[in-house]
Short mmCIF file of C-alpha atoms in Angstrom, two decimals:
data_model
loop_
_atom_site.label_atom_id
_atom_site.label_comp_id
_atom_site.label_asym_id
_atom_site.label_seq_id
_atom_site.Cartn_x
_atom_site.Cartn_y
_atom_site.Cartn_z
CA UNK A 30 -24.26 -43.71 4.99
CA UNK A 31 -20.82 -43.92 3.39
CA UNK A 32 -17.85 -46.12 4.23
CA UNK A 33 -14.19 -45.23 4.82
CA UNK A 34 -11.03 -47.24 5.39
CA UNK A 35 -10.37 -47.16 9.12
CA UNK A 36 -6.59 -46.91 8.67
CA UNK A 37 -6.91 -43.44 7.14
CA UNK A 38 -9.81 -42.16 9.21
CA UNK A 39 -9.51 -39.80 12.22
CA UNK A 40 -9.97 -41.30 15.67
CA UNK A 41 -13.36 -39.71 16.20
CA UNK A 42 -16.93 -40.18 15.09
CA UNK A 43 -17.31 -38.69 11.60
CA UNK A 44 -20.64 -40.08 10.41
CA UNK A 45 -18.92 -42.68 8.25
CA UNK A 46 -18.76 -46.44 8.78
CA UNK A 47 -15.16 -47.54 9.22
CA UNK A 48 -13.86 -50.65 7.45
CA UNK A 49 -11.01 -52.32 9.30
CA UNK A 50 -8.22 -54.40 7.84
CA UNK A 51 -6.19 -57.30 9.31
CA UNK A 52 -4.47 -55.02 11.84
CA UNK A 53 -7.83 -53.91 13.21
CA UNK A 54 -9.12 -57.46 13.50
CA UNK A 55 -5.92 -58.49 15.29
CA UNK A 56 -6.30 -55.61 17.74
CA UNK A 57 -9.93 -56.46 18.38
CA UNK A 58 -9.13 -60.13 18.99
CA UNK A 59 -6.71 -59.15 21.73
CA UNK A 60 -9.05 -56.62 23.35
CA UNK A 61 -12.10 -58.85 23.05
CA UNK A 62 -10.28 -61.84 24.51
CA UNK A 63 -9.15 -59.89 27.57
CA UNK A 64 -12.65 -58.53 28.13
CA UNK A 65 -14.06 -62.04 27.92
CA UNK A 66 -11.47 -63.23 30.44
CA UNK A 67 -12.60 -60.52 32.85
CA UNK A 68 -16.22 -61.63 32.49
CA UNK A 69 -15.17 -65.23 33.15
CA UNK A 70 -13.63 -64.06 36.44
CA UNK A 71 -16.88 -62.34 37.36
CA UNK A 72 -18.69 -65.68 37.01
CA UNK A 73 -16.49 -67.08 39.77
CA UNK A 74 -17.27 -64.16 42.10
CA UNK A 75 -21.03 -63.60 41.75
CA UNK A 76 -22.96 -65.01 44.71
CA UNK A 77 -25.44 -63.84 47.35
CA UNK A 78 -23.81 -61.28 49.62
CA UNK A 79 -21.25 -60.09 47.06
CA UNK A 80 -21.48 -56.41 46.20
CA UNK A 81 -21.37 -54.91 42.74
CA UNK A 82 -18.57 -52.70 44.07
CA UNK A 83 -16.53 -55.89 44.61
CA UNK A 84 -17.25 -56.93 41.01
CA UNK A 85 -16.12 -53.52 39.80
CA UNK A 86 -12.92 -53.71 41.85
CA UNK A 87 -12.17 -57.18 40.44
CA UNK A 88 -12.46 -55.94 36.87
CA UNK A 89 -10.37 -52.82 37.58
CA UNK A 90 -7.58 -54.85 39.18
CA UNK A 91 -7.65 -57.40 36.35
CA UNK A 92 -7.38 -54.60 33.79
CA UNK A 93 -4.45 -53.00 35.64
CA UNK A 94 -2.67 -56.34 35.91
CA UNK A 95 -2.94 -56.85 32.15
CA UNK A 96 -1.99 -53.40 30.89
CA UNK A 97 -5.56 -52.46 29.94
CA UNK A 98 -7.84 -49.57 30.80
CA UNK A 99 -11.57 -49.79 31.60
CA UNK A 100 -13.24 -47.63 28.96
CA UNK A 101 -16.07 -46.49 31.24
CA UNK A 102 -13.78 -45.14 33.96
CA UNK A 103 -14.24 -41.33 33.83
CA UNK A 104 -16.12 -41.62 30.51
CA UNK A 105 -18.35 -38.53 30.50
CA UNK A 106 -17.89 -38.33 34.26
CA UNK A 107 -18.76 -41.99 34.98
CA UNK A 108 -16.62 -43.14 37.93
CA UNK A 109 -16.67 -46.93 37.69
CA UNK A 110 -14.93 -49.60 35.61
CA UNK A 111 -18.11 -51.55 34.84
CA UNK A 112 -21.85 -51.18 34.60
CA UNK A 113 -23.78 -53.58 36.86
CA UNK A 114 -27.53 -53.76 36.17
CA UNK A 115 -29.70 -55.76 38.57
CA UNK A 116 -33.21 -57.13 37.95
CA UNK A 117 -35.33 -54.29 36.51
CA UNK A 118 -32.28 -52.15 35.67
CA UNK A 119 -31.99 -52.24 31.88
CA UNK A 120 -28.45 -50.90 31.57
CA UNK A 121 -25.82 -48.53 33.01
CA UNK A 122 -26.39 -49.53 36.63
CA UNK A 123 -23.66 -48.03 38.83
CA UNK A 124 -21.72 -50.42 41.13
CA UNK A 125 -22.24 -49.84 44.85
CA UNK A 126 -21.90 -51.52 48.25
CA UNK A 127 -25.37 -53.09 48.34
CA UNK A 128 -25.07 -56.91 48.48
CA UNK A 129 -26.57 -59.09 45.77
CA UNK A 130 -29.46 -61.23 46.99
CA UNK A 131 -30.49 -64.81 46.26
CA UNK A 132 -32.70 -64.81 43.16
CA UNK A 133 -31.28 -61.62 41.62
CA UNK A 134 -30.03 -61.49 38.06
CA UNK A 135 -27.24 -59.05 37.25
CA UNK A 136 -25.75 -57.87 33.98
CA UNK A 137 -22.07 -56.94 34.05
CA UNK A 138 -20.92 -54.81 31.13
CA UNK A 139 -17.18 -54.48 30.56
CA UNK A 140 -15.17 -52.62 27.93
CA UNK A 141 -11.39 -52.89 28.15
CA UNK A 142 -9.00 -50.81 26.06
CA UNK A 143 -5.98 -52.82 24.94
CA UNK A 144 -3.35 -51.07 22.81
CA UNK A 145 -5.99 -48.55 21.76
CA UNK A 146 -8.66 -51.11 20.80
CA UNK A 147 -11.98 -51.44 22.63
CA UNK A 148 -13.30 -54.89 23.56
CA UNK A 149 -16.95 -54.53 24.58
CA UNK A 150 -19.12 -57.30 26.02
CA UNK A 151 -21.69 -58.04 28.71
CA UNK A 152 -23.25 -61.12 30.28
CA UNK A 153 -26.05 -62.00 32.66
CA UNK A 154 -25.27 -63.78 35.92
CA UNK A 155 -27.81 -65.53 38.17
CA UNK A 156 -27.33 -64.97 41.89
CA UNK A 157 -27.91 -68.34 43.49
CA UNK A 158 -31.19 -70.01 42.52
CA UNK A 159 -33.33 -67.73 40.36
CA UNK A 160 -37.03 -67.97 39.40
CA UNK A 161 -37.95 -69.94 36.31
CA UNK A 162 -39.26 -66.79 34.60
CA UNK A 163 -35.84 -65.20 35.05
CA UNK A 164 -34.12 -68.27 33.59
CA UNK A 165 -36.48 -68.09 30.62
CA UNK A 166 -35.72 -64.40 30.11
CA UNK A 167 -31.97 -65.03 30.14
CA UNK A 168 -32.30 -67.91 27.69
CA UNK A 169 -34.43 -65.89 25.27
CA UNK A 170 -32.14 -62.85 25.51
CA UNK A 171 -29.00 -64.86 24.79
CA UNK A 172 -30.62 -66.72 21.90
CA UNK A 173 -31.90 -63.44 20.43
CA UNK A 174 -28.34 -62.07 20.41
CA UNK A 175 -27.04 -65.20 18.71
CA UNK A 176 -29.79 -65.00 16.07
CA UNK A 177 -28.82 -61.42 15.41
CA UNK A 178 -25.17 -62.46 15.07
CA UNK A 179 -26.18 -65.20 12.61
CA UNK A 180 -27.39 -62.47 10.25
CA UNK A 181 -23.95 -60.85 10.09
CA UNK A 182 -22.41 -61.52 6.70
CA UNK A 183 -21.54 -59.46 3.63
CA UNK A 184 -24.56 -58.30 1.67
CA UNK A 185 -26.97 -58.36 4.59
CA UNK A 186 -28.22 -55.17 6.19
CA UNK A 187 -28.29 -53.72 9.69
CA UNK A 188 -32.08 -54.10 9.64
CA UNK A 189 -31.71 -57.86 9.22
CA UNK A 190 -30.04 -58.04 12.64
CA UNK A 191 -32.84 -56.17 14.38
CA UNK A 192 -35.52 -58.10 12.52
CA UNK A 193 -34.04 -61.46 13.56
CA UNK A 194 -33.98 -60.39 17.21
CA UNK A 195 -37.47 -58.92 17.21
CA UNK A 196 -39.00 -61.88 15.33
CA UNK A 197 -37.59 -64.28 17.89
CA UNK A 198 -38.36 -62.34 21.08
CA UNK A 199 -41.91 -61.10 20.61
CA UNK A 200 -43.64 -64.51 20.28
CA UNK A 201 -42.49 -65.16 23.88
CA UNK A 202 -44.55 -62.10 24.96
CA UNK A 203 -41.35 -60.29 25.85
CA UNK A 204 -40.30 -56.91 24.48
CA UNK A 205 -37.17 -55.44 22.87
CA UNK A 206 -35.91 -52.16 24.33
CA UNK A 207 -35.79 -49.40 21.70
CA UNK A 208 -34.02 -46.67 23.70
CA UNK A 209 -30.54 -48.22 23.51
CA UNK A 210 -28.72 -49.98 20.70
CA UNK A 211 -25.48 -51.57 19.60
CA UNK A 212 -22.81 -49.47 17.91
CA UNK A 213 -19.68 -49.42 15.85
CA UNK A 214 -16.51 -49.92 17.83
CA UNK A 215 -12.78 -50.27 17.24
CA UNK A 216 -10.40 -47.52 18.28
CA UNK A 217 -13.44 -45.45 19.29
CA UNK A 218 -15.83 -46.49 22.08
CA UNK A 219 -19.05 -45.59 20.22
CA UNK A 220 -18.98 -45.20 16.45
CA UNK A 221 -21.16 -45.72 13.39
CA UNK A 222 -23.36 -47.55 12.63
CA UNK A 223 -26.07 -47.85 15.27
CA UNK A 224 -27.28 -51.45 15.59
CA UNK A 225 -30.95 -51.23 16.54
CA UNK A 226 -32.40 -54.47 17.89
CA UNK A 227 -35.72 -54.18 16.07
CA UNK A 228 -36.19 -53.59 12.38
CA UNK A 229 -37.15 -54.68 8.92
CA UNK A 230 -35.09 -56.92 6.70
CA UNK A 231 -33.25 -55.04 3.99
CA UNK A 232 -33.30 -51.73 5.86
CA UNK A 233 -30.25 -49.79 6.98
CA UNK A 234 -26.63 -49.82 5.86
CA UNK A 235 -25.32 -52.84 4.01
CA UNK A 236 -22.87 -55.03 5.93
CA UNK A 237 -19.41 -55.02 4.32
CA UNK A 238 -16.23 -56.87 5.27
CA UNK A 239 -14.23 -54.89 7.81
CA UNK A 240 -17.16 -53.47 9.77
CA UNK A 241 -16.88 -53.97 13.54
CA UNK A 242 -19.78 -53.38 15.93
CA UNK A 243 -21.61 -54.63 19.00
CA UNK A 244 -24.88 -56.55 19.14
CA UNK A 245 -26.40 -56.12 22.61
CA UNK A 246 -30.17 -56.66 22.81
CA UNK A 247 -31.94 -55.65 26.01
CA UNK A 248 -35.10 -57.71 26.54
CA UNK A 249 -37.85 -57.02 29.09
CA UNK A 250 -40.38 -59.43 30.56
CA UNK A 251 -42.89 -56.58 30.41
CA UNK A 252 -43.20 -53.53 28.20
CA UNK A 253 -40.22 -52.04 26.36
CA UNK A 254 -40.41 -48.59 27.93
CA UNK A 255 -37.54 -47.37 30.11
CA UNK A 256 -36.64 -44.29 32.11
CA UNK A 257 -33.32 -42.91 33.29
CA UNK A 258 -32.97 -42.17 37.00
CA UNK A 259 -31.79 -38.91 38.51
CA UNK A 260 -28.14 -40.07 38.56
CA UNK A 261 -28.18 -39.58 34.79
CA UNK A 262 -27.03 -43.14 34.05
CA UNK A 263 -29.22 -45.88 35.49
CA UNK A 264 -31.96 -46.93 33.07
CA UNK A 265 -34.85 -49.00 34.49
CA UNK A 266 -38.02 -50.55 33.13
CA UNK A 267 -40.99 -48.24 33.67
CA UNK A 268 -43.20 -51.16 34.74
CA UNK A 269 -40.40 -52.60 36.96
CA UNK A 270 -40.39 -55.84 35.00
CA UNK A 271 -37.20 -57.89 34.80
CA UNK A 272 -34.73 -56.98 32.06
CA UNK A 273 -31.75 -58.85 30.61
CA UNK A 274 -28.95 -58.14 28.17
CA UNK A 275 -26.11 -59.99 26.47
CA UNK A 276 -23.49 -58.35 24.28
CA UNK A 277 -20.77 -59.44 21.87
CA UNK A 278 -18.44 -57.46 19.65
CA UNK A 279 -18.32 -58.87 16.11
CA UNK A 280 -16.53 -58.14 12.85
CA UNK A 281 -17.81 -58.75 9.34
CA UNK A 282 -15.50 -61.08 7.39
CA UNK A 283 -15.48 -62.04 3.71
CA UNK A 284 -17.67 -65.05 4.42
CA UNK A 285 -19.57 -64.24 7.62
CA UNK A 286 -18.53 -62.82 10.96
CA UNK A 287 -16.02 -63.24 13.75
CA UNK A 288 -17.03 -62.91 17.42
CA UNK A 289 -14.20 -61.23 19.33
CA UNK A 290 -15.60 -61.64 22.86
CA UNK A 291 -16.30 -65.38 23.21
CA UNK A 292 -15.66 -66.84 26.67
CA UNK A 293 -12.28 -68.61 26.92
CA UNK A 294 -13.84 -70.96 29.49
CA UNK A 295 -16.83 -71.82 27.35
CA UNK A 296 -19.38 -69.75 29.25
CA UNK A 297 -21.22 -69.01 26.01
CA UNK A 298 -24.76 -69.56 27.30
CA UNK A 299 -26.58 -68.52 30.48
CA UNK A 300 -25.32 -70.52 33.45
CA UNK A 301 -27.81 -71.18 36.23
CA UNK A 302 -25.37 -72.72 38.70
CA UNK A 303 -21.99 -71.69 40.03
CA UNK A 304 -20.88 -75.31 40.28
#
């Protein structure tokens, strides 16, 4: 796969990996920061009895108040500002008016467009007191993402990211979902390269300064297999085991990487209490 300078590339997927300069990194910092702020607000709302529709409305109103647009709203016909995936839903759960229950875990995935740049991130939220096995899943999923991010530096390869995640997760007898992956991002929602969360070290495109992409492992307590429901969006575990996901948007720098979507309030790890 070849590389192109993002500044001269068309605003569409071309099969090339875009390399962004200082302007791109500045745009992504702004978009990523606002997305992270929205996810911090969600932390303050999630509780038993709250609906995912209320979460979606909160994010929409926050985006409107800050001159941003939710990227998912009307994307390929999707009608919500977030994806909210509960328990055995792997990803792309659609917000609705069903209340969250004590012991649930919910992923909230937000992408906000700020001045044409896409900040993409998701976090897991416990609903009240959750089972120990769910806490363990959230811990492992978050740590797997961070181990993948630790591989991001010039000269490494996309396969190194997936290998680091897979090597960490599987000894816990958990599984890495293969059906969905991270992706390039910037002024396009989904771009090259794909960031698969399993792999072999040294495989795939080389990481070069200026690349921007998401790392978003989805980890299941059971088998990795998923299916998409009849709504065309909601993906669930086939064995109905719990699933979790965390996501950051990162950029490759000259010496390592920059995470654009860190929590301004320090909610960097799974939080098992709303205190």
